[in-house]
Coordinates of C-alpha atoms in Angstrom, one line a residue:
A1 CA 105.5 200.1 135.0
A2 CA 105.4 200.4 131.2
R3 CA 106.6 196.9 130.7
L4 CA 104.2 195.4 133.2
T5 CA 101.3 197.4 131.7
A6 CA 102.1 196.0 128.3
A7 CA 102.3 192.5 129.7
L8 CA 98.9 192.8 131.4
G9 CA 97.2 194.4 128.4
P10 CA 96.2 191.2 126.6
L11 CA 95.0 189.6 129.8
T12 CA 92.8 192.3 131.2
E13 CA 90.1 194.7 130.3
R14 CA 91.8 197.9 131.7
V15 CA 95.0 198.8 133.5
H16 CA 95.3 202.0 135.5
H17 CA 98.7 203.3 136.4
E18 CA 99.0 205.4 139.5
N19 CA 102.4 207.2 139.9
L20 CA 103.4 207.1 143.6
S21 CA 107.0 208.4 143.4
A22 CA 106.0 212.1 143.4
D23 CA 104.3 212.0 146.9
P24 CA 106.9 212.2 149.7
A25 CA 104.2 211.8 152.3
L26 CA 103.8 208.2 151.3
W27 CA 107.5 207.5 152.0
G28 CA 108.5 210.0 154.6
R29 CA 111.0 211.6 152.2
V30 CA 111.5 212.5 148.6
V31 CA 112.3 209.5 146.4
D32 CA 113.8 209.4 142.9
D33 CA 113.1 205.8 141.9
E34 CA 110.0 204.5 140.2
R35 CA 107.2 203.6 142.7
Y36 CA 103.7 203.0 141.4
A37 CA 100.5 201.0 141.7
L38 CA 98.8 199.2 138.8
V39 CA 95.1 198.4 139.1
A40 CA 94.1 195.8 136.5
R41 CA 90.5 194.8 135.8
V42 CA 90.5 191.2 134.8
G43 CA 87.9 188.8 133.4
A44 CA 87.0 190.6 130.2
A45 CA 87.4 187.5 128.0
A46 CA 85.0 185.5 130.2
R47 CA 82.4 188.2 130.0
R48 CA 82.6 189.0 126.4
H49 CA 79.6 187.6 124.5
T50 CA 80.3 185.3 121.6
E51 CA 78.0 183.2 119.5
I52 CA 78.3 180.3 117.1
V53 CA 77.1 181.2 113.6
D54 CA 75.2 178.5 111.7
V55 CA 73.8 178.5 108.2
H56 CA 70.6 176.8 106.8
L57 CA 69.6 176.1 103.2
I58 CA 65.9 176.5 102.1
L59 CA 66.0 174.6 98.9
R60 CA 62.8 175.2 97.0
R61 CA 61.1 173.0 94.5
G62 CA 58.0 175.0 93.6
D63 CA 56.0 175.3 96.9
A64 CA 58.0 172.5 98.6
V65 CA 61.2 172.6 100.6
L66 CA 63.9 169.9 101.2
L67 CA 64.3 168.5 104.7
A68 CA 66.8 166.0 106.1
R69 CA 66.0 163.6 108.9
R70 CA 68.8 163.7 111.5
A71 CA 70.3 160.4 112.7
G72 CA 73.4 159.3 114.7
T73 CA 74.4 162.8 115.7
G74 CA 73.4 162.8 119.4
Y75 CA 71.3 166.0 118.9
A76 CA 67.7 166.0 117.6
D77 CA 68.0 162.6 116.0
G78 CA 64.8 161.4 114.3
L79 CA 63.7 165.0 113.6
L80 CA 63.6 166.8 110.3
H81 CA 65.8 169.9 109.7
A82 CA 66.9 171.9 106.7
P83 CA 70.4 171.2 105.4
S84 CA 72.6 173.2 107.7
G85 CA 75.9 173.5 109.5
H86 CA 78.3 175.8 111.3
V87 CA 80.5 178.6 109.8
E88 CA 84.1 177.6 110.1
S89 CA 87.0 179.8 111.0
G90 CA 87.8 182.3 108.2
E91 CA 84.5 181.7 106.3
D92 CA 81.7 184.1 105.6
V93 CA 78.1 182.9 105.8
R94 CA 77.6 182.5 102.1
T95 CA 80.8 180.5 101.6
A96 CA 79.7 178.3 104.6
V97 CA 76.2 177.5 103.2
I98 CA 77.7 176.6 99.8
R99 CA 80.2 174.3 101.5
E100 CA 77.5 172.7 103.7
A101 CA 75.3 172.1 100.7
A102 CA 78.0 170.3 98.9
E103 CA 78.9 168.2 101.9
E104 CA 75.4 167.3 103.0
I105 CA 73.3 167.1 99.8
G106 CA 75.9 167.0 97.0
I107 CA 74.9 170.2 95.1
S108 CA 77.4 172.8 93.9
L109 CA 75.8 176.2 94.4
A110 CA 77.3 179.4 93.1
P111 CA 77.0 182.7 95.1
G112 CA 74.5 184.0 92.6
D113 CA 72.2 181.0 93.3
L114 CA 71.6 182.2 96.9
R115 CA 69.2 184.8 98.4
V116 CA 69.1 185.7 102.1
A117 CA 65.8 184.4 103.4
L118 CA 66.0 185.0 107.2
V119 CA 68.3 185.8 110.1
M120 CA 67.5 184.2 113.4
Q121 CA 69.0 184.5 116.8
H122 CA 68.1 181.2 118.6
R123 CA 68.8 179.3 121.8
G124 CA 68.2 175.7 122.4
P125 CA 67.0 174.4 125.8
A126 CA 69.8 175.0 128.3
G127 CA 72.0 175.9 125.4
E128 CA 74.0 179.0 124.3
P129 CA 72.7 181.6 121.9
R130 CA 73.5 181.3 118.2
I131 CA 73.0 183.3 115.0
G132 CA 71.4 181.4 112.2
W133 CA 71.4 182.6 108.5
F134 CA 68.8 181.0 106.3
F135 CA 69.5 181.1 102.5
E136 CA 67.1 180.3 99.7
A137 CA 68.0 178.5 96.5
E138 CA 65.9 176.9 93.7
H139 CA 66.0 173.2 93.0
G140 CA 68.1 172.5 90.0
A141 CA 70.8 175.0 91.0
G142 CA 74.0 173.0 91.5
G143 CA 72.5 169.6 90.6
T144 CA 70.1 167.1 92.2
P145 CA 70.3 166.7 96.0
V146 CA 71.4 163.3 97.4
N147 CA 72.2 162.2 100.9
R148 CA 75.9 162.6 101.1
E149 CA 76.1 162.0 104.9
P150 CA 74.1 158.8 105.7
H151 CA 75.9 158.5 109.0
K152 CA 74.2 161.8 110.0
C153 CA 71.1 161.7 108.0
S154 CA 68.6 158.8 107.4
G155 CA 67.0 160.4 104.3
L156 CA 65.9 163.5 102.4
S157 CA 62.3 164.4 101.6
W158 CA 60.3 167.2 100.1
H159 CA 57.5 168.9 102.1
P160 CA 55.0 171.6 101.2
L161 CA 56.0 174.8 102.8
A162 CA 52.4 175.5 103.7
A163 CA 52.0 172.1 105.4
L164 CA 55.2 171.3 107.1
P165 CA 55.4 168.2 109.3
D166 CA 55.4 168.5 113.1
D167 CA 58.4 166.2 113.7
M168 CA 60.9 169.0 113.1
V169 CA 63.6 170.7 115.2
A170 CA 61.6 173.6 116.8
Y171 CA 63.7 176.5 115.8
C172 CA 64.0 175.3 112.2
R173 CA 60.3 174.9 112.0
A174 CA 59.9 178.4 113.4
G175 CA 62.4 179.8 110.9
L176 CA 60.5 178.3 107.9
D177 CA 57.2 179.5 109.3
A178 CA 58.6 183.0 109.6
Y179 CA 60.1 182.8 106.1
R180 CA 56.7 181.8 104.7
A181 CA 55.1 184.7 106.5
G182 CA 57.5 187.1 105.0
E183 CA 59.5 187.8 108.1
R184 CA 63.2 188.5 107.8
F185 CA 64.5 188.8 111.4
V186 CA 63.4 186.5 114.2
I187 CA 64.4 185.6 117.8
H188 CA 63.6 182.1 118.9
W189 CA 64.5 181.6 122.5
H190 CA 63.8 178.3 124.2
E191 CA 63.2 178.0 127.9
D192 CA 65.3 175.4 129.7
G193 CA 62.5 173.0 130.0
D194 CA 61.4 173.1 126.4
P195 CA 61.8 170.1 124.1
I196 CA 64.0 170.4 121.1
A197 CA 61.2 169.2 118.9
H198 CA 58.4 171.4 117.5
R199 CA 55.3 171.3 119.6
P200 CA 52.1 172.3 117.6
A201 CA 50.2 173.2 120.8
G202 CA 53.2 174.5 122.8
P203 CA 54.0 178.1 123.6
G204 CA 55.4 180.1 120.7
R205 CA 59.0 181.1 121.2
A206 CA 59.5 182.9 117.9
V207 CA 59.5 186.7 118.1
P208 CA 59.6 188.5 114.7
L209 CA 61.6 191.7 114.6
P210 CA 60.3 194.5 112.3
A211 CA 62.7 195.6 109.5
T212 CA 63.0 199.2 108.6
G213 CA 60.9 200.4 105.7
R214 CA 62.9 203.5 105.1
R215 CA 64.8 204.1 101.9
P216 CA 68.0 206.3 101.7

């Protein structure tokens, strides 16, 4: 029983061991060998919630922010988005945004160049939930941005934060709008029929979450 319980452990959520040897009524006599039942609850791995973590760079040049136009990726091509990417295995979010900034726009940021701007849980149409970390940095930190991935990006451009273009990925636009409004935590949850692109007249999907104002 002990060996089987140990073998089932990594594959199940819970294993219950019921000793049956001590009940002679089950067997019609007293027994001295090991008789037992194991009840294993399976499927924990399928039910456990996990999310991809992505990072986004809000590169500021005064009142303007840098946006990249997606191309050739198969997702949101033609739309503007902040420089961004996924956290890789073993990375923390700050390391990831520094790496992505170097890969996408050729700047070498230091940890001290970054400030946390916003954390957003978001879901694309018919997609899975994700956690997005938005970091702010000032233009000039780490060098001048250039398009290092022309196979994924057709160009870089600066846009006033107060007058962002409409042809943006919806959750990125919502994140920048929330950042400009001073929000720090936001949920942006698409319905399955929503477009990926921002809709100026569409239903708002961004829900700001209040941050604590308490001090220790």
